[in-house]
PDB file of C-alpha atoms in Angstrom:
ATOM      1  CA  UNK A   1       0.000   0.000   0.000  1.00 69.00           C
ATOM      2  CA  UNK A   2       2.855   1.966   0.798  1.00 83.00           C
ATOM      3  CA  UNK A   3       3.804   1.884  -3.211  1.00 89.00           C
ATOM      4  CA  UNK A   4       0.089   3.081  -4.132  1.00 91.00           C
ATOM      5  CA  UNK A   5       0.479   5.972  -2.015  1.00 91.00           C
ATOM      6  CA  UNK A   6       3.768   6.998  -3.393  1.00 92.00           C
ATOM      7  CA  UNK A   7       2.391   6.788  -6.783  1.00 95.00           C
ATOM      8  CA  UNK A   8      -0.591   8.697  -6.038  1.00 95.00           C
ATOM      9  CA  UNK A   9       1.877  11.481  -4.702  1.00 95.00           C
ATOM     10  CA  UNK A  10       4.340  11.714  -8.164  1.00 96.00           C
ATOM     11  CA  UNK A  11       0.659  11.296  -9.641  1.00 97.00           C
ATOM     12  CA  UNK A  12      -0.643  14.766  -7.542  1.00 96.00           C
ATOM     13  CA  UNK A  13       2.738  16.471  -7.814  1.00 96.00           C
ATOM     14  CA  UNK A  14       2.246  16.291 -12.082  1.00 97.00           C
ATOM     15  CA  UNK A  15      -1.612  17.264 -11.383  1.00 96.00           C
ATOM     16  CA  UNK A  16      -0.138  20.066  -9.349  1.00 95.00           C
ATOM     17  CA  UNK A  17       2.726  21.221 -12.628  1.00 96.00           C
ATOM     18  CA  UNK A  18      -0.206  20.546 -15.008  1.00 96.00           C
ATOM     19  CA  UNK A  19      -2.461  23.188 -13.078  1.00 94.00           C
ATOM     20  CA  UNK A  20       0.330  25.614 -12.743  1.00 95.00           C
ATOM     21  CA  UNK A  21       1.205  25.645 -16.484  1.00 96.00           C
ATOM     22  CA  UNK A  22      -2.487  25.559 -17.282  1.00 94.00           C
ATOM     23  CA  UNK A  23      -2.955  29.078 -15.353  1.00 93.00           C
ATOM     24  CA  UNK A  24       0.180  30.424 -16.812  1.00 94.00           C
ATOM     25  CA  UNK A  25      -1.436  29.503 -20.241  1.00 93.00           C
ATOM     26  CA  UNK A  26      -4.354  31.414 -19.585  1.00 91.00           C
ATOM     27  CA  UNK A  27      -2.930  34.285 -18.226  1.00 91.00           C
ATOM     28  CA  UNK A  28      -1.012  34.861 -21.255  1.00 91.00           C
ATOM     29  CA  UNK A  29      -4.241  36.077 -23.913  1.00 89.00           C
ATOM     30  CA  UNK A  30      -5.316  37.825 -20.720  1.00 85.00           C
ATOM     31  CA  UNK A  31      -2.024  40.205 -20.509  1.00 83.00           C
ATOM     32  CA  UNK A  32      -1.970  40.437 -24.548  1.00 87.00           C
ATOM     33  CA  UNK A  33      -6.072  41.581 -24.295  1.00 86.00           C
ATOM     34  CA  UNK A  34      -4.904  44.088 -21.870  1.00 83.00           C
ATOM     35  CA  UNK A  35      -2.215  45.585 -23.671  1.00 83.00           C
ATOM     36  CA  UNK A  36      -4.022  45.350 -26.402  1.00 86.00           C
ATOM     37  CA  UNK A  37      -6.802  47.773 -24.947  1.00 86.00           C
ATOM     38  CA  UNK A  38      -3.938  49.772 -24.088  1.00 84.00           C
ATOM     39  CA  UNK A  39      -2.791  50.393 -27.573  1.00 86.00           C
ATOM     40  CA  UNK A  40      -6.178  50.657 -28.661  1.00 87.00           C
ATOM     41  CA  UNK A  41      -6.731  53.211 -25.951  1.00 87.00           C
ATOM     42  CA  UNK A  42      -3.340  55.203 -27.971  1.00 85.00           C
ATOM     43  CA  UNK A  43      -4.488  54.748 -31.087  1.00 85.00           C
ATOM     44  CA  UNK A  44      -8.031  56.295 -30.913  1.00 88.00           C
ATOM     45  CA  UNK A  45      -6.839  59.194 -28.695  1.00 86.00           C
ATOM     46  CA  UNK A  46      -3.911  59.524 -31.626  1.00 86.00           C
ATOM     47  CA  UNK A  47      -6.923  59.813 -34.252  1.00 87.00           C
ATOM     48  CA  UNK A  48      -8.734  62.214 -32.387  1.00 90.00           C
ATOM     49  CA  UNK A  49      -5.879  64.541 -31.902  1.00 89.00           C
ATOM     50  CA  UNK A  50      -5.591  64.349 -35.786  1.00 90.00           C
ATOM     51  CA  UNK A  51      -9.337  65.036 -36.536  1.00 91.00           C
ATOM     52  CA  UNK A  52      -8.796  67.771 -34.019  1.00 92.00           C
ATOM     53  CA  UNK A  53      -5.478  68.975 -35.611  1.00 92.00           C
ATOM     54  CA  UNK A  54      -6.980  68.784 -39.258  1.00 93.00           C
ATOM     55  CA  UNK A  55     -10.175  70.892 -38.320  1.00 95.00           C
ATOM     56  CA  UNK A  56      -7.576  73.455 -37.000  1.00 94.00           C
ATOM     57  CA  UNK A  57      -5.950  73.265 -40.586  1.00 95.00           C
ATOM     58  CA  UNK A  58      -9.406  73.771 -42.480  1.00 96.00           C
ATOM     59  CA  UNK A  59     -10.417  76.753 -39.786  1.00 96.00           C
ATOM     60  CA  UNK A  60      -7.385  78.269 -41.241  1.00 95.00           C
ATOM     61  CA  UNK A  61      -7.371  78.003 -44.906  1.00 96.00           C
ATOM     62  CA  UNK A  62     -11.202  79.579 -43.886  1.00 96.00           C
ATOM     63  CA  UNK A  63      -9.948  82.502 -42.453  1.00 96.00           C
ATOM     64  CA  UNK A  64      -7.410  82.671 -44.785  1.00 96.00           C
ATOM     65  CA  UNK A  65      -9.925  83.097 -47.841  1.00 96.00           C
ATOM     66  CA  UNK A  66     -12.173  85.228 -45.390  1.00 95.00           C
ATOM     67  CA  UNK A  67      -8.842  87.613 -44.683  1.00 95.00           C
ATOM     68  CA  UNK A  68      -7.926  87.941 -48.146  1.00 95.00           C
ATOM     69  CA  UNK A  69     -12.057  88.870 -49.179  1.00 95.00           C
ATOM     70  CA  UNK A  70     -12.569  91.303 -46.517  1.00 94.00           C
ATOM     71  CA  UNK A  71      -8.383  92.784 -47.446  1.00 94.00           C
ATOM     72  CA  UNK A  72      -9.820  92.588 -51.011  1.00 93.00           C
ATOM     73  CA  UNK A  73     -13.196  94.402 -49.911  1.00 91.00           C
ATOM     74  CA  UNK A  74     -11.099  97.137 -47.583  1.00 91.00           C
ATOM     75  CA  UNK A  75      -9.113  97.908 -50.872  1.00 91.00           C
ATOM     76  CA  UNK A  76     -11.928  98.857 -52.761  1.00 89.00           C
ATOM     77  CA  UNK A  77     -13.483 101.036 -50.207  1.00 85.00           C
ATOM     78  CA  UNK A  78     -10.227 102.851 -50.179  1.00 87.00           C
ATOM     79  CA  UNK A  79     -10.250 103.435 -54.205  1.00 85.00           C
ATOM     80  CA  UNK A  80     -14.086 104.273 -54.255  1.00 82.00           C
ATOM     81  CA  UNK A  81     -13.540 106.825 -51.420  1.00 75.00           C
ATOM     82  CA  UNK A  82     -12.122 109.861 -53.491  1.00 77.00           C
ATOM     83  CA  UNK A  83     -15.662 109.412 -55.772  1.00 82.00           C
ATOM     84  CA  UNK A  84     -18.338 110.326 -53.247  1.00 77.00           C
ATOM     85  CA  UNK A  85     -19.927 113.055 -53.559  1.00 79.00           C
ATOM     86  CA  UNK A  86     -21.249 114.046 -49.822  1.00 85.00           C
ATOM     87  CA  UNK A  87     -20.339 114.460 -46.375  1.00 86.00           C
ATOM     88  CA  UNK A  88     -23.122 111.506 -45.994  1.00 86.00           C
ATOM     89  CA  UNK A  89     -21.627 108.383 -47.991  1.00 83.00           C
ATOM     90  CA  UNK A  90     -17.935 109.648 -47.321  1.00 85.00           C
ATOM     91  CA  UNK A  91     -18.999 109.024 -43.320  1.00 85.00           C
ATOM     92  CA  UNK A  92     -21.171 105.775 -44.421  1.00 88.00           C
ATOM     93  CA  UNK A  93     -17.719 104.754 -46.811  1.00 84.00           C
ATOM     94  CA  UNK A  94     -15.246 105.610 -44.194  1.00 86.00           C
ATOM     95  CA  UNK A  95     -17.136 103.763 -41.415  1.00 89.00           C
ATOM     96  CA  UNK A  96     -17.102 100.288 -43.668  1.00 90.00           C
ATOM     97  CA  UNK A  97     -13.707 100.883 -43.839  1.00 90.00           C
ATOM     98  CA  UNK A  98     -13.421 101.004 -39.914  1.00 93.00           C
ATOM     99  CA  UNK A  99     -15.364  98.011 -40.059  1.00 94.00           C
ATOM    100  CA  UNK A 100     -12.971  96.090 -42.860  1.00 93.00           C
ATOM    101  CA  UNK A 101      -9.747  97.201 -40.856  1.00 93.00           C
ATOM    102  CA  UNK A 102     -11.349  95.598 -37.548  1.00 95.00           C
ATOM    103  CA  UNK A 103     -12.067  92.404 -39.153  1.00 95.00           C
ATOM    104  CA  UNK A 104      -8.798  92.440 -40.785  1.00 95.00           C
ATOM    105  CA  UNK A 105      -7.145  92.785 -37.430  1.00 95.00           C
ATOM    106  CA  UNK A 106      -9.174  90.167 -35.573  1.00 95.00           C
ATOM    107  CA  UNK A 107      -9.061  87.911 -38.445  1.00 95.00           C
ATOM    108  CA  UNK A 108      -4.748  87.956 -38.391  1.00 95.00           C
ATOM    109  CA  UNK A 109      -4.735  87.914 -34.622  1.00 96.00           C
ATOM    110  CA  UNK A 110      -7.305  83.990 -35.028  1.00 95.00           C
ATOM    111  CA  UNK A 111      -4.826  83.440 -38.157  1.00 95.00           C
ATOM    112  CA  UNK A 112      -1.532  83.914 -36.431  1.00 96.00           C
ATOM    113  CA  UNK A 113      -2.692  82.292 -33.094  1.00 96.00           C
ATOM    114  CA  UNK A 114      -3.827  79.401 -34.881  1.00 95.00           C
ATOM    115  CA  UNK A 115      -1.097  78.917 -36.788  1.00 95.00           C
ATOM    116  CA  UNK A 116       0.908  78.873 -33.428  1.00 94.00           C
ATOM    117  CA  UNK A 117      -1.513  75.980 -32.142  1.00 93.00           C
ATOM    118  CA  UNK A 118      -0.921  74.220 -35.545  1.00 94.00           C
ATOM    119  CA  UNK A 119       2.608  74.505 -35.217  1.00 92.00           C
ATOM    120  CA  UNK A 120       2.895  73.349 -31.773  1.00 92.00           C
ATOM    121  CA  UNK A 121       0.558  70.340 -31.893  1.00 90.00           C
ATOM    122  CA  UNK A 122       2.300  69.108 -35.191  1.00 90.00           C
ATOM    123  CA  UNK A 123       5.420  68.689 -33.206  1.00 89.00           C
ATOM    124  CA  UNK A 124       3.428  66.811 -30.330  1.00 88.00           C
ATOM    125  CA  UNK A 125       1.859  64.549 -32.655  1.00 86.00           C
ATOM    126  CA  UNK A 126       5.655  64.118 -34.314  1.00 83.00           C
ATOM    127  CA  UNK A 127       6.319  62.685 -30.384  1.00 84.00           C
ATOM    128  CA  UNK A 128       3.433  61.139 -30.082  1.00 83.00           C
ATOM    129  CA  UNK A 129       4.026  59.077 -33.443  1.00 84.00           C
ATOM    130  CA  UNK A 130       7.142  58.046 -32.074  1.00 85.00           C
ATOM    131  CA  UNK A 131       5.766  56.986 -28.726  1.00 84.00           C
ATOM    132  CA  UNK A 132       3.138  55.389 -30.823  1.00 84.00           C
ATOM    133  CA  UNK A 133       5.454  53.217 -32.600  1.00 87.00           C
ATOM    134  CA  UNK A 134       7.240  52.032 -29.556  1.00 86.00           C
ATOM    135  CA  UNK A 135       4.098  50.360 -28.037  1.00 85.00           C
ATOM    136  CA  UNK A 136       3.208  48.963 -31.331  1.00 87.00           C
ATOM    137  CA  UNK A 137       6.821  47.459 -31.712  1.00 88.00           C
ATOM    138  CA  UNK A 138       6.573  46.004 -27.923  1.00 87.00           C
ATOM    139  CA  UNK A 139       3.193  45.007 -28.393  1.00 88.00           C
ATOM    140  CA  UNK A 140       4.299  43.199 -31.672  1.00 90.00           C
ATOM    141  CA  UNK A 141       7.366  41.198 -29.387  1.00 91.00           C
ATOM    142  CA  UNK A 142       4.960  40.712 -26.559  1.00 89.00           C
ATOM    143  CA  UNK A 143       2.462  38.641 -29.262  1.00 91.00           C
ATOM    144  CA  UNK A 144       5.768  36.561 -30.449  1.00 93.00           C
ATOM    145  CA  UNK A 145       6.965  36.342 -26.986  1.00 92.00           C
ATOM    146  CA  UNK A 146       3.212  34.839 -25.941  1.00 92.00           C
ATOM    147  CA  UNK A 147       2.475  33.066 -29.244  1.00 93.00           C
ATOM    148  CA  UNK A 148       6.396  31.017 -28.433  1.00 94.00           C
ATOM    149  CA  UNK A 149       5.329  30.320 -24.603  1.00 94.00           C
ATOM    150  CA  UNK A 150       1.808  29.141 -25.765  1.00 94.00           C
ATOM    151  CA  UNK A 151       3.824  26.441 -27.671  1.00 95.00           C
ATOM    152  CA  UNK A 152       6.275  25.820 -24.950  1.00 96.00           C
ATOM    153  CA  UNK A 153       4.154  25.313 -22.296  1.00 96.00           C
ATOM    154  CA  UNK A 154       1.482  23.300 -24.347  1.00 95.00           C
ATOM    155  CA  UNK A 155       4.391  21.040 -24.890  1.00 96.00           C
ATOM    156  CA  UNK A 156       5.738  20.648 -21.445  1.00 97.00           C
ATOM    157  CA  UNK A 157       2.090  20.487 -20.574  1.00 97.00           C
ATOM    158  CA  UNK A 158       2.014  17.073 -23.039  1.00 97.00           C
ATOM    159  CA  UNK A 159       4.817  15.613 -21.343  1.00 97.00           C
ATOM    160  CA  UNK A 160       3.971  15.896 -18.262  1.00 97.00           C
ATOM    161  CA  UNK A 161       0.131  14.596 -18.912  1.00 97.00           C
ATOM    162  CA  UNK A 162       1.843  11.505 -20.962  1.00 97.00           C
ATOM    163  CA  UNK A 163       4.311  11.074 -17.478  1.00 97.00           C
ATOM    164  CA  UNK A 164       0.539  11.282 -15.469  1.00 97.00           C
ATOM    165  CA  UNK A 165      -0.592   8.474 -17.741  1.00 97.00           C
ATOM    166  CA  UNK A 166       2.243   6.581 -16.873  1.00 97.00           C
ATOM    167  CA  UNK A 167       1.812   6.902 -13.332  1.00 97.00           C
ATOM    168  CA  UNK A 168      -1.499   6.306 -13.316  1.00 96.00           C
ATOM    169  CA  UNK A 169      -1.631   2.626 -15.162  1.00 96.00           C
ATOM    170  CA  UNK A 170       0.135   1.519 -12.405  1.00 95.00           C
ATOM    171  CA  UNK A 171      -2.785   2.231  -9.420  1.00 95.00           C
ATOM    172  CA  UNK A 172      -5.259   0.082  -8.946  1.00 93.00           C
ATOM    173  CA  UNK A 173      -8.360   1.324 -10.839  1.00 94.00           C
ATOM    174  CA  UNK A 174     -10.360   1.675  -7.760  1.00 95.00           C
ATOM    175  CA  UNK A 175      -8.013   3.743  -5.663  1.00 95.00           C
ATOM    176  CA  UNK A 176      -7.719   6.159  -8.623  1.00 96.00           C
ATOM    177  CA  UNK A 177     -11.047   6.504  -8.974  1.00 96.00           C
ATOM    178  CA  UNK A 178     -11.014   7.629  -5.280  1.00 96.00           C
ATOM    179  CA  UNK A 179      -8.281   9.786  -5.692  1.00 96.00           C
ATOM    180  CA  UNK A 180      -9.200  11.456  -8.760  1.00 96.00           C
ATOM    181  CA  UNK A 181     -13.284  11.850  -7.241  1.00 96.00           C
ATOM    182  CA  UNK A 182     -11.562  13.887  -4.203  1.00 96.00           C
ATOM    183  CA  UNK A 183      -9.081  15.953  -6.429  1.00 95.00           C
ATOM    184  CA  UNK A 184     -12.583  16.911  -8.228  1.00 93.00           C
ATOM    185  CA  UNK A 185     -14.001  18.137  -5.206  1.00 92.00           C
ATOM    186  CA  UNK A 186     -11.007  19.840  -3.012  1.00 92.00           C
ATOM    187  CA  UNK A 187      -9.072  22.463  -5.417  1.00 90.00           C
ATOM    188  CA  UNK A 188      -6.934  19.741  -7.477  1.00 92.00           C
ATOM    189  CA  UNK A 189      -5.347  18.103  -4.115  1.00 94.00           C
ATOM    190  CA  UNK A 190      -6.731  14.340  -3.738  1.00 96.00           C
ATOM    191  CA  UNK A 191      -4.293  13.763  -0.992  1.00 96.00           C
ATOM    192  CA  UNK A 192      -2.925  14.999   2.408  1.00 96.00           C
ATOM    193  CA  UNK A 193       0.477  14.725   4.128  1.00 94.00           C
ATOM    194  CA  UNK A 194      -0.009  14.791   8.054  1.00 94.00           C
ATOM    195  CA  UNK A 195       1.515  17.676   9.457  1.00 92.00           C
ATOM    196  CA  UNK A 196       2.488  16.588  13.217  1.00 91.00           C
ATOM    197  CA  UNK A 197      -0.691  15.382  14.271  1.00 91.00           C
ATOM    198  CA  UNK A 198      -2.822  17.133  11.966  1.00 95.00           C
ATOM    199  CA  UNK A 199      -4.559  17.009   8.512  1.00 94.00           C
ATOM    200  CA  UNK A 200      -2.127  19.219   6.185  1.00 94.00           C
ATOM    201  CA  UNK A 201      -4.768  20.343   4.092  1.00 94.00           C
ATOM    202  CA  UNK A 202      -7.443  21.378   6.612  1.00 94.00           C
ATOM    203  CA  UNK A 203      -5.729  21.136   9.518  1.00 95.00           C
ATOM    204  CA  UNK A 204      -7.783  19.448  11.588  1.00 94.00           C
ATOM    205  CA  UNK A 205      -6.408  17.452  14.557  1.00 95.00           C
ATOM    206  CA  UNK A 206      -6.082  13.386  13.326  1.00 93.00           C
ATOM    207  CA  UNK A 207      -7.089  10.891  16.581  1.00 93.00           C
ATOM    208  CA  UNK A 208      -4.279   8.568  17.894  1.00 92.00           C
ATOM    209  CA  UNK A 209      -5.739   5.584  16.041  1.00 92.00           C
ATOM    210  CA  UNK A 210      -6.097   6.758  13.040  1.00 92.00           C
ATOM    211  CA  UNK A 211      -2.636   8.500  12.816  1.00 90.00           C
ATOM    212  CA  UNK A 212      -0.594   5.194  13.815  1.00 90.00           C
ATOM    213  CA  UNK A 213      -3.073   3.273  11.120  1.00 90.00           C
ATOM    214  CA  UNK A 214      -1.827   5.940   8.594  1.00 90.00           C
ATOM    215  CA  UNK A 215       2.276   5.527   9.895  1.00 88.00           C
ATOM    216  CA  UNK A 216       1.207   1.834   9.721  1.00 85.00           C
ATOM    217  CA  UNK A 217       0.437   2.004   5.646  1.00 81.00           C
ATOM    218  CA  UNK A 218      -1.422  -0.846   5.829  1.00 84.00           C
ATOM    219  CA  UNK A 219      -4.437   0.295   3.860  1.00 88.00           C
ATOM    220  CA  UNK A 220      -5.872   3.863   2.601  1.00 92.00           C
ATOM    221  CA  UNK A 221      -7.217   6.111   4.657  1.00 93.00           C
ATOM    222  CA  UNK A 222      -8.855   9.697   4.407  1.00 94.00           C
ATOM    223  CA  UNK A 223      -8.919  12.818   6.730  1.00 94.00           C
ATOM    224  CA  UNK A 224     -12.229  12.143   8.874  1.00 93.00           C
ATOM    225  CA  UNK A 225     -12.928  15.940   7.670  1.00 95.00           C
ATOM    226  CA  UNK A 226     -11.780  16.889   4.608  1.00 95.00           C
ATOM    227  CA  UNK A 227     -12.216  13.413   3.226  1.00 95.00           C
ATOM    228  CA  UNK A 228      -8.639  13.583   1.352  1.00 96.00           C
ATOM    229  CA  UNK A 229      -6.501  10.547   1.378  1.00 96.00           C
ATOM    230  CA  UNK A 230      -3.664  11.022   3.969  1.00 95.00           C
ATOM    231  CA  UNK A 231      -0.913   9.693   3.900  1.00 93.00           C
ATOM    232  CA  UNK A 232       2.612  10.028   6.323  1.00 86.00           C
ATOM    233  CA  UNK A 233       6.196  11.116   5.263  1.00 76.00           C
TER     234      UNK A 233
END
């Protein structure tokens, strides 16, 4: 019986490897989904910035045009003013001059301040390309990285399961039944190695009898609490 039990513990320590890897494996999509938001996250904040940045471009060329009409407008004022012929129109002509000059100088002051926010986010977005590129480049290793431990671990994952296979044609069918019911039922751990006088998994105090029955090895038996299969050593 002794031999049974130390199968069943090589046979829990490659359940125990198995479950490991298998976490590892799914942690790995998990990081790549959250970097992946991450970049994502970037790249839509990178295409606002240009919409932004190209409506800034259009509001120029607008009051561009609008600068060069009302320029265009103020000159002809100015050449029609020396053909009036009262006090009245050369008031009326001199005050949509005025109002030509104003909109001249408000529409250069919007002109030359945009042009300084054009100028200034161009060179963020020259950064921001850069910084762009980066996480795209160590997203793009982080996928290779993940896609070569996928394969990695799925085979050491293999091996290991064809080692459990081995292991477990040699326990009697019964016993492994047993075994593999409990694992089931109590977080992948079908057995429990007494710790001083107590169950290692639950830790609940084992009675006299029982314990030297366990030291004994004579036959299986199982935590009177926890109902995993203890065993001494």
């Amino acid at each position: 019986m002794k031999k049974e039990i130390e199968l069943l513990i090589e046979l829990q320590e490659k359940d125990g490897q198995i479950s490991d890897l298998e976490e590892v494996l799914a942690s790995i999509p998990m990081s790549l989904s959250e970097k992946e938001k991450e970049v994502e996250t970037i790249r839509i904040k990178s295409e606002k910035e240009s919409t932004n940045l190209e409506e800034k471009k259009k509001d120029l060329r607008h009051k561009e045009r609008e600068l060069l009409a009302v320029e265009e407008e103020a000159k002809k004022f100015r050449a029609h003013f020396h053909q009036v012929k009262t006090q009245k129109e050369a008031e009326a002509l001199d005050h949509e001059i005025k109002k030509a000059d104003n909109s001249i100088e408000t529409l250069t002051e919007e002109i030359l301040l945009l042009m300084d926010e054009i100028t200034e986010e161009e060179k963020n977005q020259g950064k921001k390309k850069e910084e762009m590129e980066e996480v795209l480049t160590e997203f793009s290793k982080r996928k290779k990285k993940a896609s070569i431990d996928t394969e990695e671990i799925g085979i050491e994952i293999k091996g290991i399961k064809e080692k459990r296979r081995e292991i477990a044609e040699k326990i009697d069918e019964s016993l492994l039944s047993l075994y593999e019911k409990i694992r089931q039922n109590k977080d992948n751990l079908g057995l429990s190695r007494i710790s001083g006088d107590s169950c290692g998994a639950c830790s609940i105090s084992i009675r006299p009898q029982l314990l030297n029955e366990v030291k004994e090895g004579t036959r299986i038996f199982q935590c009177e609490n926890c109902l995993r299969i203890l065993y001494y050593g």
